[in-house]
Short mmCIF file of C-alpha atoms and ligand atoms in Angstrom, two decimals:
data_model
loop_
_atom_site.label_atom_id
_atom_site.label_comp_id
_atom_site.label_asym_id
_atom_site.label_seq_id
_atom_site.Cartn_x
_atom_site.Cartn_y
_atom_site.Cartn_z
CA MET A 1 21.17 -12.66 -5.41
CA SER A 2 18.32 -11.31 -7.51
CA ASN A 3 17.54 -8.80 -10.20
CA TYR A 4 15.85 -5.80 -8.62
CA PRO A 5 14.32 -3.45 -11.15
CA ASP A 6 14.87 0.26 -11.47
CA LEU A 7 12.27 2.24 -9.62
CA HIS A 8 10.33 5.21 -10.83
CA LEU A 9 6.99 6.89 -10.72
CA LEU A 10 4.49 6.03 -13.49
CA ILE A 11 2.56 9.13 -14.38
CA GLY A 12 0.58 9.45 -17.66
CA GLY A 13 2.58 6.40 -18.95
CA GLU A 14 5.90 8.18 -18.26
CA LYS A 15 8.58 6.67 -16.06
CA LEU A 16 9.79 9.47 -13.84
CA SER A 17 12.65 9.48 -11.33
CA GLY A 18 15.61 11.68 -10.17
CA GLY A 19 15.36 15.24 -11.48
CA GLY A 20 15.92 16.78 -8.11
CA ARG A 21 13.10 14.82 -6.47
CA GLU A 22 13.48 13.77 -2.87
CA THR A 23 14.46 10.12 -2.46
CA GLU A 24 14.28 7.43 0.12
CA GLU A 25 16.07 4.11 0.63
CA VAL A 26 14.52 0.74 0.05
CA LEU A 27 16.01 -1.73 2.49
CA ASP A 28 16.54 -5.55 2.34
CA PRO A 29 14.82 -6.91 5.49
CA ALA A 30 17.08 -9.92 5.53
CA THR A 31 20.32 -7.93 5.72
CA GLY A 32 19.32 -4.36 6.57
CA GLU A 33 21.30 -3.25 3.45
CA THR A 34 20.08 -0.59 1.06
CA ILE A 35 18.83 -2.16 -2.16
CA THR A 36 18.23 1.08 -4.03
CA THR A 37 16.65 4.53 -3.73
CA LEU A 38 13.15 5.56 -4.67
CA SER A 39 12.04 8.99 -5.90
CA ARG A 40 9.18 10.70 -4.26
CA ALA A 41 6.54 12.44 -6.31
CA THR A 42 6.58 16.27 -6.05
CA PRO A 43 3.25 18.18 -5.58
CA ASP A 44 3.55 18.99 -9.31
CA ASP A 45 3.86 15.29 -10.12
CA LEU A 46 0.71 14.58 -8.07
CA ASP A 47 -1.22 17.38 -9.83
CA ARG A 48 -0.20 15.95 -13.19
CA ALA A 49 -1.32 12.49 -12.05
CA LEU A 50 -4.69 13.95 -11.03
CA GLU A 51 -5.18 15.59 -14.40
CA GLN A 52 -4.22 12.40 -16.15
CA ALA A 53 -6.58 10.40 -13.94
CA GLU A 54 -9.38 12.65 -15.00
CA SER A 55 -8.73 12.19 -18.73
CA GLY A 56 -7.88 8.50 -18.20
CA PHE A 57 -11.27 7.96 -16.62
CA ALA A 58 -13.09 9.51 -19.65
CA GLU A 59 -11.11 7.25 -21.97
CA TRP A 60 -11.27 4.01 -20.05
CA LYS A 61 -14.96 4.10 -19.00
CA ASN A 62 -15.81 4.61 -22.69
CA THR A 63 -13.76 1.67 -23.80
CA SER A 64 -16.07 -1.26 -24.61
CA ALA A 65 -16.52 -3.94 -21.96
CA ASP A 66 -15.07 -6.56 -24.36
CA LYS A 67 -11.92 -4.54 -24.95
CA ARG A 68 -11.42 -3.74 -21.24
CA ALA A 69 -11.86 -7.39 -20.41
CA SER A 70 -9.44 -8.55 -23.08
CA ILE A 71 -6.82 -5.99 -21.98
CA LEU A 72 -7.09 -7.09 -18.37
CA MET A 73 -6.83 -10.78 -19.49
CA ASP A 74 -3.71 -9.96 -21.39
CA GLY A 75 -2.35 -8.17 -18.35
CA ALA A 76 -2.96 -11.28 -16.23
CA LYS A 77 -1.13 -13.33 -18.77
CA LEU A 78 1.90 -11.04 -18.71
CA ILE A 79 1.95 -11.10 -14.90
CA LYS A 80 1.98 -14.90 -14.95
CA GLU A 81 4.82 -14.85 -17.47
CA ARG A 82 6.80 -12.38 -15.36
CA ALA A 83 5.83 -13.95 -11.97
CA GLY A 84 9.31 -15.36 -11.43
CA ASP A 85 10.95 -11.95 -11.81
CA ILE A 86 8.26 -10.26 -9.76
CA ALA A 87 8.74 -12.85 -7.00
CA GLN A 88 12.47 -12.25 -6.89
CA ALA A 89 12.00 -8.52 -6.40
CA LEU A 90 9.24 -9.12 -3.84
CA THR A 91 11.35 -11.42 -1.75
CA ARG A 92 14.24 -9.00 -1.88
CA GLU A 93 12.18 -6.07 -0.62
CA GLN A 94 9.72 -7.85 1.72
CA GLY A 95 11.57 -10.98 2.88
CA LYS A 96 8.99 -13.77 2.38
CA PRO A 97 10.11 -17.06 0.81
CA VAL A 98 10.39 -16.82 -2.84
CA ALA A 99 7.84 -19.61 -3.46
CA GLU A 100 5.33 -17.70 -1.38
CA ALA A 101 6.14 -14.49 -3.34
CA LYS A 102 5.53 -16.36 -6.56
CA GLY A 103 2.26 -17.80 -5.26
CA GLU A 104 1.13 -14.33 -4.22
CA THR A 105 1.91 -12.99 -7.67
CA MET A 106 0.12 -15.85 -9.47
CA TYR A 107 -2.89 -15.30 -7.26
CA SER A 108 -2.77 -11.56 -8.16
CA ALA A 109 -2.99 -12.59 -11.83
CA MET A 110 -5.92 -14.93 -11.09
CA LEU A 111 -7.77 -12.16 -9.29
CA LEU A 112 -7.31 -9.96 -12.31
CA GLU A 113 -8.65 -12.72 -14.56
CA PHE A 114 -11.66 -13.00 -12.30
CA TYR A 115 -12.27 -9.26 -12.45
CA ALA A 116 -11.84 -9.28 -16.21
CA GLY A 117 -14.59 -11.91 -16.43
CA GLU A 118 -16.85 -9.81 -14.20
CA ILE A 119 -16.67 -6.86 -16.65
CA LYS A 120 -19.03 -8.85 -18.91
CA ARG A 121 -21.45 -9.37 -16.06
CA LEU A 122 -21.99 -5.71 -15.03
CA TYR A 123 -25.65 -5.80 -15.84
CA GLY A 124 -28.28 -3.23 -14.84
CA ARG A 125 -31.94 -4.08 -14.64
CA THR A 126 -35.25 -2.84 -15.87
CA LEU A 127 -38.17 -2.58 -13.44
CA VAL A 128 -41.75 -3.64 -14.34
CA ARG A 129 -43.83 -0.57 -15.30
CA PRO A 130 -46.96 0.02 -17.39
CA GLU A 131 -46.47 0.43 -21.13
CA GLY A 132 -45.06 3.85 -22.02
CA SER A 133 -43.00 4.24 -18.93
CA ARG A 134 -39.74 2.63 -17.89
CA VAL A 135 -37.42 2.51 -14.91
CA GLU A 136 -33.80 1.37 -15.38
CA VAL A 137 -31.23 0.64 -12.69
CA GLN A 138 -27.78 1.42 -14.12
CA TYR A 139 -24.27 0.86 -12.73
CA HIS A 140 -21.55 3.32 -13.58
CA PRO A 141 -17.85 3.57 -12.55
CA VAL A 142 -17.56 5.77 -9.49
CA GLY A 143 -14.72 7.93 -10.98
CA PRO A 144 -10.97 8.23 -10.51
CA VAL A 145 -9.79 6.12 -7.53
CA ALA A 146 -6.82 6.65 -5.19
CA GLY A 147 -5.42 3.42 -3.71
CA PHE A 148 -2.94 3.04 -0.84
CA SER A 149 -1.57 -0.36 -0.12
CA ALA A 150 0.68 -1.96 2.57
CA TRP A 151 3.96 -3.84 2.54
CA ASN A 152 2.80 -7.21 3.68
CA PHE A 153 1.53 -8.38 0.31
CA PRO A 154 3.38 -6.17 -2.12
CA SER A 155 1.76 -7.59 -5.23
CA LEU A 156 -1.68 -8.76 -4.00
CA ASN A 157 -2.42 -5.69 -2.07
CA VAL A 158 -1.67 -3.57 -5.11
CA MET A 159 -3.79 -5.83 -7.39
CA ARG A 160 -6.64 -5.46 -4.93
CA LYS A 161 -6.34 -1.65 -5.23
CA ILE A 162 -6.18 -1.53 -9.05
CA GLY A 163 -8.11 -4.68 -10.35
CA GLY A 164 -11.61 -3.76 -9.10
CA PRO A 165 -11.41 -0.07 -10.23
CA LEU A 166 -10.06 -0.96 -13.66
CA ALA A 167 -12.72 -3.67 -14.19
CA ALA A 168 -15.42 -1.17 -13.17
CA GLY A 169 -14.12 1.41 -15.73
CA CYS A 170 -12.43 3.69 -13.25
CA SER A 171 -8.95 5.21 -13.56
CA VAL A 172 -6.69 4.62 -10.57
CA ILE A 173 -3.67 6.25 -8.94
CA VAL A 174 -2.05 3.75 -6.65
CA LYS A 175 0.59 4.31 -4.02
CA PRO A 176 2.19 0.99 -3.08
CA SER A 177 4.22 0.93 0.14
CA GLU A 178 7.54 2.81 -0.20
CA GLU A 179 9.07 -0.08 1.70
CA THR A 180 8.11 -2.61 -0.98
CA PRO A 181 7.71 -0.57 -4.20
CA ALA A 182 8.98 -2.96 -6.96
CA ALA A 183 6.34 -5.70 -7.09
CA GLY A 184 3.42 -3.33 -7.50
CA LEU A 185 5.27 -1.29 -10.06
CA MET A 186 5.99 -4.45 -12.05
CA LEU A 187 2.28 -5.43 -11.95
CA ALA A 188 1.24 -2.00 -13.19
CA GLN A 189 3.79 -2.14 -15.97
CA ALA A 190 2.38 -5.49 -17.10
CA LEU A 191 -1.08 -3.88 -17.30
CA LEU A 192 0.28 -0.89 -19.27
CA ASP A 193 2.09 -3.27 -21.61
CA ALA A 194 -1.21 -5.08 -22.15
CA GLY A 195 -2.92 -1.85 -23.23
CA VAL A 196 -4.30 -0.12 -20.18
CA PRO A 197 -3.84 3.57 -21.04
CA GLY A 198 -1.07 5.25 -19.00
CA SER A 199 -3.59 7.89 -17.78
CA ALA A 200 -5.87 5.15 -16.45
CA LEU A 201 -3.26 3.45 -14.21
CA GLN A 202 -0.63 5.45 -12.46
CA VAL A 203 1.88 4.71 -9.71
CA VAL A 204 3.19 7.24 -7.25
CA PHE A 205 5.39 7.17 -4.09
CA GLY A 206 6.15 9.73 -1.46
CA VAL A 207 5.66 10.55 2.22
CA PRO A 208 2.39 8.61 2.66
CA SER A 209 0.44 11.30 4.51
CA ASP A 210 1.54 14.04 2.09
CA VAL A 211 0.46 11.92 -0.92
CA SER A 212 -2.87 10.97 0.56
CA GLU A 213 -3.64 14.52 1.70
CA HIS A 214 -2.80 15.85 -1.73
CA LEU A 215 -4.82 13.25 -3.71
CA LEU A 216 -7.74 13.23 -1.33
CA GLY A 217 -7.80 17.01 -1.30
CA SER A 218 -8.71 16.98 -4.97
CA PRO A 219 -12.35 16.73 -6.14
CA ILE A 220 -11.13 14.62 -9.10
CA ILE A 221 -10.71 11.58 -6.82
CA ARG A 222 -14.09 9.94 -6.07
CA LYS A 223 -13.10 6.84 -4.15
CA VAL A 224 -10.29 5.99 -1.69
CA THR A 225 -9.26 2.41 -1.04
CA PHE A 226 -6.70 1.65 1.69
CA THR A 227 -5.01 -1.44 3.19
CA GLY A 228 -3.15 -0.91 6.46
CA SER A 229 -3.68 -0.09 10.10
CA THR A 230 -6.93 0.96 11.69
CA ALA A 231 -5.32 4.17 12.91
CA VAL A 232 -4.38 5.33 9.44
CA GLY A 233 -7.74 3.99 8.03
CA LYS A 234 -9.53 6.35 10.37
CA GLU A 235 -7.42 9.32 9.27
CA LEU A 236 -8.05 8.59 5.65
CA SER A 237 -11.79 8.15 6.29
CA LYS A 238 -11.85 11.64 7.88
CA LEU A 239 -10.06 13.15 4.91
CA ALA A 240 -12.47 11.31 2.50
CA ALA A 241 -15.44 12.56 4.48
CA GLU A 242 -14.49 16.20 3.73
CA ASP A 243 -15.55 15.55 0.18
CA LEU A 244 -17.86 12.64 0.79
CA LYS A 245 -15.67 10.28 -1.27
CA VAL A 246 -16.57 6.57 -1.31
CA THR A 247 -14.19 4.48 0.82
CA THR A 248 -13.05 0.88 1.07
CA MET A 249 -10.96 0.21 4.24
CA GLU A 250 -9.11 -3.09 4.61
CA LEU A 251 -7.75 -2.59 8.15
CA GLY A 252 -6.26 -4.59 11.04
CA GLY A 253 -7.62 -7.65 12.75
CA HIS A 254 -6.93 -9.82 15.80
CA GLY A 255 -8.05 -13.18 14.49
CA PRO A 256 -9.70 -15.46 17.12
CA VAL A 257 -9.51 -19.21 16.67
CA LEU A 258 -12.15 -21.22 18.61
CA VAL A 259 -10.89 -24.79 19.11
CA PHE A 260 -13.56 -27.12 20.50
CA ASN A 261 -13.10 -30.46 22.21
CA ASP A 262 -14.77 -32.22 19.22
CA ALA A 263 -12.27 -30.78 16.69
CA ASP A 264 -10.04 -32.83 14.44
CA MET A 265 -6.95 -31.83 16.41
CA ASP A 266 -4.29 -32.71 13.88
CA LYS A 267 -6.09 -30.80 11.17
CA ALA A 268 -6.59 -27.80 13.44
CA LEU A 269 -2.87 -27.83 14.50
CA ASP A 270 -1.48 -28.35 11.00
CA GLN A 271 -3.67 -25.69 9.42
CA MET A 272 -3.43 -23.09 12.11
CA ALA A 273 0.38 -23.42 12.68
CA GLY A 274 0.83 -23.06 8.91
CA ALA A 275 -1.42 -20.03 8.77
CA LYS A 276 0.11 -18.43 11.91
CA PHE A 277 3.70 -18.40 10.62
CA ARG A 278 2.91 -17.65 6.97
CA ASN A 279 4.55 -14.39 6.00
CA ALA A 280 5.97 -14.15 9.53
CA GLY A 281 2.54 -13.52 10.89
CA GLN A 282 2.25 -10.24 8.97
CA VAL A 283 -1.16 -11.07 7.53
CA CYS A 284 -4.32 -9.12 8.27
CA VAL A 285 -6.25 -12.40 8.53
CA SER A 286 -3.57 -14.10 10.63
CA PRO A 287 -4.95 -16.39 13.40
CA THR A 288 -3.79 -14.82 16.69
CA ARG A 289 -5.97 -15.49 19.79
CA PHE A 290 -6.33 -19.32 20.12
CA LEU A 291 -9.28 -20.03 22.47
CA VAL A 292 -9.07 -23.69 23.30
CA GLN A 293 -11.54 -25.73 25.29
CA GLU A 294 -9.95 -26.80 28.62
CA ASP A 295 -10.04 -30.57 28.05
CA VAL A 296 -8.00 -30.29 24.81
CA PHE A 297 -5.94 -27.26 25.84
CA GLU A 298 -2.71 -29.08 26.77
CA LYS A 299 -2.81 -31.22 23.64
CA PHE A 300 -3.36 -28.21 21.40
CA ARG A 301 -0.75 -26.05 23.19
CA ASP A 302 1.95 -28.73 23.10
CA GLY A 303 1.22 -29.62 19.45
CA PHE A 304 1.43 -25.96 18.50
CA VAL A 305 4.73 -25.47 20.25
CA GLU A 306 6.14 -28.60 18.56
CA ARG A 307 5.12 -27.21 15.11
CA ALA A 308 6.45 -23.70 15.91
CA GLU A 309 9.83 -25.09 16.80
CA LYS A 310 9.99 -26.93 13.45
CA VAL A 311 9.50 -23.78 11.38
CA LYS A 312 12.68 -23.06 9.50
CA VAL A 313 13.48 -19.38 9.63
CA GLY A 314 15.88 -17.96 7.10
CA ASN A 315 16.53 -15.86 4.06
CA GLY A 316 13.59 -16.06 1.68
CA PHE A 317 15.97 -17.02 -1.17
CA GLU A 318 17.32 -20.09 0.64
CA ASP A 319 15.84 -23.46 -0.15
CA GLY A 320 13.77 -24.91 2.60
CA THR A 321 13.02 -21.56 4.32
CA ASP A 322 9.47 -21.63 5.82
CA MET A 323 9.59 -18.13 7.26
CA GLY A 324 11.65 -15.11 6.25
CA PRO A 325 12.48 -12.00 8.27
CA MET A 326 9.82 -9.50 9.35
CA ALA A 327 9.42 -6.88 6.65
CA ASN A 328 10.77 -3.90 8.51
CA SER A 329 12.53 -3.02 11.80
CA ARG A 330 9.26 -1.82 13.36
CA GLY A 331 8.22 -5.51 13.40
CA PRO A 332 10.70 -7.13 15.81
CA ASP A 333 10.81 -3.96 18.00
CA GLY A 334 7.07 -3.80 18.39
CA LEU A 335 6.80 -7.50 19.03
CA LEU A 336 9.44 -7.63 21.71
CA LYS A 337 7.70 -4.79 23.50
CA LYS A 338 4.31 -6.60 23.43
CA ILE A 339 5.81 -9.93 24.48
CA ASN A 340 7.63 -8.37 27.43
CA ASP A 341 4.41 -6.58 28.44
CA ALA A 342 2.54 -9.95 28.29
CA LYS A 343 5.23 -11.61 30.40
CA SER A 344 5.00 -8.85 32.98
CA HIS A 345 1.22 -9.53 33.14
CA GLY A 346 1.96 -13.23 33.94
CA ALA A 347 1.84 -14.82 30.46
CA LYS A 348 3.94 -17.93 29.92
CA LEU A 349 6.51 -17.82 27.11
CA LEU A 350 6.63 -21.36 25.69
CA THR A 351 9.01 -20.86 22.76
CA GLY A 352 10.58 -18.07 20.87
CA GLY A 353 10.13 -14.54 22.10
CA GLU A 354 13.41 -13.14 20.69
CA ARG A 355 15.18 -11.98 17.55
CA ILE A 356 17.28 -14.49 15.59
CA GLY A 357 20.80 -13.40 14.56
CA ASN A 358 22.27 -9.90 14.51
CA GLN A 359 21.36 -8.75 11.08
CA GLY A 360 18.01 -8.23 9.40
CA ASN A 361 14.61 -8.46 11.06
CA PHE A 362 14.50 -12.24 11.90
CA PHE A 363 12.23 -13.21 14.76
CA ALA A 364 11.68 -16.64 16.29
CA PRO A 365 8.27 -18.29 16.00
CA THR A 366 6.70 -17.54 19.35
CA VAL A 367 4.04 -19.14 21.49
CA LEU A 368 2.60 -17.54 24.62
CA SER A 369 -0.09 -19.08 26.84
CA GLU A 370 -2.33 -18.10 29.72
CA ILE A 371 -2.19 -14.44 28.71
CA PRO A 372 -4.45 -12.12 30.75
CA THR A 373 -6.88 -10.14 28.66
CA ASP A 374 -5.48 -6.84 29.91
CA ALA A 375 -2.06 -7.49 28.33
CA ASP A 376 -1.51 -5.18 25.29
CA ILE A 377 -0.96 -8.17 22.99
CA MET A 378 -4.52 -9.48 23.68
CA ASN A 379 -5.94 -6.15 22.50
CA GLU A 380 -3.60 -4.82 19.82
CA GLU A 381 -2.76 -6.65 16.61
CA PRO A 382 0.77 -8.13 17.03
CA PHE A 383 1.27 -8.49 13.28
CA GLY A 384 4.11 -10.99 13.75
CA PRO A 385 4.90 -14.60 14.36
CA VAL A 386 3.26 -14.99 17.72
CA ALA A 387 0.47 -17.27 18.81
CA LEU A 388 -1.56 -16.54 21.98
CA ILE A 389 -3.15 -19.71 23.41
CA ASN A 390 -5.62 -19.57 26.29
CA PRO A 391 -7.78 -22.28 27.90
CA MET A 392 -11.53 -21.53 27.63
CA GLY A 393 -14.72 -23.05 29.02
CA SER A 394 -18.09 -22.93 27.31
CA GLU A 395 -19.03 -22.15 23.74
CA GLU A 396 -20.73 -18.96 24.88
CA SER A 397 -17.59 -17.69 26.67
CA MET A 398 -15.51 -18.44 23.61
CA ILE A 399 -17.85 -16.51 21.29
CA ALA A 400 -17.87 -13.66 23.80
CA GLU A 401 -14.10 -13.54 23.85
CA ALA A 402 -13.91 -13.75 20.04
CA ASN A 403 -16.25 -10.69 19.86
CA ARG A 404 -14.63 -8.79 22.71
CA LEU A 405 -12.35 -6.72 20.58
CA PRO A 406 -13.45 -3.91 18.24
CA TYR A 407 -11.88 -5.78 15.32
CA GLY A 408 -13.80 -8.17 13.02
CA LEU A 409 -11.74 -9.32 10.03
CA ALA A 410 -11.14 -13.13 9.98
CA ALA A 411 -12.13 -15.66 12.66
CA TYR A 412 -11.61 -19.36 12.65
CA ALA A 413 -13.27 -22.33 14.34
CA TYR A 414 -12.55 -26.03 14.56
CA THR A 415 -15.48 -28.29 15.42
CA GLU A 416 -17.12 -31.41 14.03
CA ASN A 417 -20.53 -30.40 15.38
CA PRO A 418 -22.78 -29.14 12.49
CA ALA A 419 -25.26 -27.36 14.78
CA ARG A 420 -22.40 -25.51 16.41
CA ARG A 421 -21.01 -24.41 13.10
CA ARG A 422 -24.32 -22.79 12.29
CA ARG A 423 -24.37 -20.95 15.62
CA LEU A 424 -20.84 -19.77 15.06
CA ALA A 425 -21.66 -18.51 11.55
CA ALA A 426 -24.55 -16.54 13.07
CA GLN A 427 -22.78 -15.17 16.12
CA VAL A 428 -19.11 -14.54 15.43
CA GLU A 429 -18.54 -10.93 14.43
CA ALA A 430 -16.19 -11.14 11.45
CA GLY A 431 -16.08 -10.41 7.76
CA MET A 432 -14.74 -13.89 7.06
CA LEU A 433 -15.10 -17.11 9.06
CA GLY A 434 -13.01 -20.23 8.40
CA ILE A 435 -14.70 -23.33 9.85
CA ASN A 436 -12.23 -26.28 9.72
CA ALA A 437 -10.46 -24.14 7.08
CA ALA A 438 -7.50 -21.91 7.22
CA SER A 439 -7.95 -20.15 3.89
CA VAL A 440 -10.41 -17.32 3.86
CA SER A 441 -9.46 -15.69 0.58
CA ALA A 442 -10.42 -16.61 -2.92
CA ALA A 443 -10.63 -14.61 -6.18
CA ASP A 444 -14.39 -15.09 -6.39
CA ALA A 445 -15.15 -14.57 -2.71
CA PRO A 446 -15.71 -11.14 -1.10
CA PHE A 447 -12.89 -10.14 1.26
CA GLY A 448 -13.28 -7.50 3.95
CA GLY A 449 -13.97 -6.77 7.61
CA VAL A 450 -16.53 -5.38 9.98
CA LYS A 451 -16.22 -2.97 12.96
CA TRP A 452 -12.67 -1.54 13.24
CA SER A 453 -11.43 -3.92 10.59
CA GLY A 454 -12.99 -1.63 8.00
CA HIS A 455 -15.75 -1.71 5.45
CA GLY A 456 -16.21 -2.14 1.71
CA LEU A 457 -15.16 -5.28 -0.08
CA GLU A 458 -12.47 -6.44 -2.44
CA ASP A 459 -12.32 -9.61 -4.53
CA GLY A 460 -15.47 -11.35 -5.86
CA ALA A 461 -18.22 -9.63 -7.77
CA GLU A 462 -18.42 -7.22 -4.77
CA GLY A 463 -14.86 -5.97 -5.49
CA VAL A 464 -16.08 -4.51 -8.77
CA LYS A 465 -19.45 -3.29 -7.52
CA ALA A 466 -17.55 -1.43 -4.76
CA CYS A 467 -16.14 0.80 -7.51
CA MET A 468 -19.53 1.60 -9.09
CA VAL A 469 -22.38 3.92 -8.33
CA THR A 470 -26.01 3.22 -9.06
CA LYS A 471 -28.19 5.49 -11.10
CA THR A 472 -31.94 4.93 -11.43
CA VAL A 473 -33.43 6.36 -14.56
CA HIS A 474 -37.24 6.94 -14.55
CA GLU A 475 -38.73 7.49 -18.04
CA GLY A 476 -42.28 8.62 -18.37
P1 NAD B 501 0.49 1.81 8.58
O1 NAD B 501 -0.92 1.78 8.55
O2 NAD B 501 1.24 2.98 9.12
O3 NAD B 501 1.06 1.61 7.11
C1 NAD B 501 0.47 0.67 6.25
C2 NAD B 501 0.64 1.16 4.85
O4 NAD B 501 -0.13 2.39 4.70
C3 NAD B 501 2.03 1.54 4.49
O5 NAD B 501 2.35 0.99 3.23
C4 NAD B 501 2.07 3.02 4.43
O6 NAD B 501 2.92 3.47 3.38
C5 NAD B 501 0.62 3.39 4.15
N1 NAD B 501 0.28 4.63 4.91
C6 NAD B 501 0.65 4.96 6.15
N2 NAD B 501 0.14 6.17 6.44
C7 NAD B 501 -0.56 6.62 5.36
C8 NAD B 501 -1.28 7.77 5.03
N3 NAD B 501 -1.42 8.79 5.95
N4 NAD B 501 -1.82 7.89 3.84
C9 NAD B 501 -1.69 6.89 2.92
N5 NAD B 501 -0.99 5.76 3.14
C10 NAD B 501 -0.47 5.60 4.36
O7 NAD B 501 0.97 0.55 9.28
P2 NAD B 501 2.48 0.05 9.66
O8 NAD B 501 3.16 0.93 10.65
O9 NAD B 501 3.21 -0.23 8.39
O10 NAD B 501 2.09 -1.29 10.37
C11 NAD B 501 1.42 -1.12 11.65
C12 NAD B 501 0.22 -1.93 11.76
O11 NAD B 501 -0.65 -1.76 10.60
C13 NAD B 501 0.47 -3.40 11.78
O12 NAD B 501 0.90 -3.85 12.98
C14 NAD B 501 -0.89 -3.90 11.44
O13 NAD B 501 -1.70 -3.84 12.53
C15 NAD B 501 -1.40 -2.92 10.45
N6 NAD B 501 -1.28 -3.36 9.06
C16 NAD B 501 -2.33 -4.01 8.51
C17 NAD B 501 -2.25 -4.48 7.22
C18 NAD B 501 -3.42 -5.17 6.62
O14 NAD B 501 -3.20 -6.05 5.74
N7 NAD B 501 -4.62 -4.90 6.98
C19 NAD B 501 -1.10 -4.29 6.52
C20 NAD B 501 -0.05 -3.58 7.07
C21 NAD B 501 -0.13 -3.15 8.37
#
């Protein structure tokens, strides 16, 4: 069906696997079958990676900006050339349609190109002082970075962990998800092939908490960047605090969508149904709580159900598949539990609500309506193909419901009223707000959350600055 690469650790430029190391299986989410096994790094491997990261930092930060930029541009070119192969591996291990996997990989290359361009714009500044004295504001790379990424975007998440640090002049040790290891490994290999020193970019796998405790326990690591759940983000933040390491946390969300009675309804429905079922809803910025003004509620609800029922669910390698399986068996199990809980609280199940077939992790596109706010699913991120649609009254009550949860990653609104758009921009608590727009991510735009959705930014100029420290030099 597809070529899946050999898996290994990448430490100091060396490919390491086997040798008595513990292993774990990588599963195909469409069939449940084992694709291959993955070696876990030993404590000695991690110590070596740390030593290498220290020397890699010294080498990479002293590489000229032009050279670093040109290496990263070459890396982006190689990723684009290899995007077809990377996408095949990505679909095999994660399940999403292969066209989406390729799009994600091309986007990862574009993000790297953007970061490469930013290297040449890392200016400091000189403050105005009387003759004979001088004050300079300088930006320096923070130091070796440890990155931990999730399985929902196996290539983009990894690029977000490595692109900013490398552009800033940091070395980085990244641990992609053990459930989706190949795509990130292939991205890293492209960067090494382009000339990034093997000590400046390393890839490790293992038991996640063991690896993070080991790496964060070392004073060599100066920054931690994580994509995943809020619960794990809090744990890693505590570990980082022991040594006051800098953190970037891209955590969960519970995307509210405010649909007003003056909205372009077809646009809202087409964009939001597309966004909801993309990657089987396993997207941190997925729209989840649809808050719809009463007089357009039925129209929106029925239009959404119609679109959900047209989504073609299947193997990501089959032509015409809109939505693949969920990426791991925790997905359908957790979703069923939340849907049953919602039904027991009186929610109406309008479509879906069950697994499809008896192999793999396929789940039907699901729509629930009139869900009480005390149902678990209205409070915990479902991270799956389920839309929650509730009728709402005033603008104020919709904003209050949008802000009710401790999360604040992406929020969306559909309205043709310009004054209302300004009010929403001011009042909705979110790191990103899409107004009449479903896409809230772009290489040049900062990406990140507020409240329990985390802090620190990736992408945009901010994604590089997040990997730098400021030094003010006063000369008398
Ligand atoms: P999780 O937080 O347990 O795992 C996410 C990733 O973090 C995985 O790749 C895992 O290997 C890694 N990880 C887990 N514990 C770690 C640790 N102690 N140290 C370092 N890395 C660690 O989440 P999950 O069980 O895979 O999914 C549960 C929920 O997490 C989802 O329902 C969703 O809410 C959230 N999630 C969010 C994102 C996102 O993009 N923000 C991505 C994946 C999962």
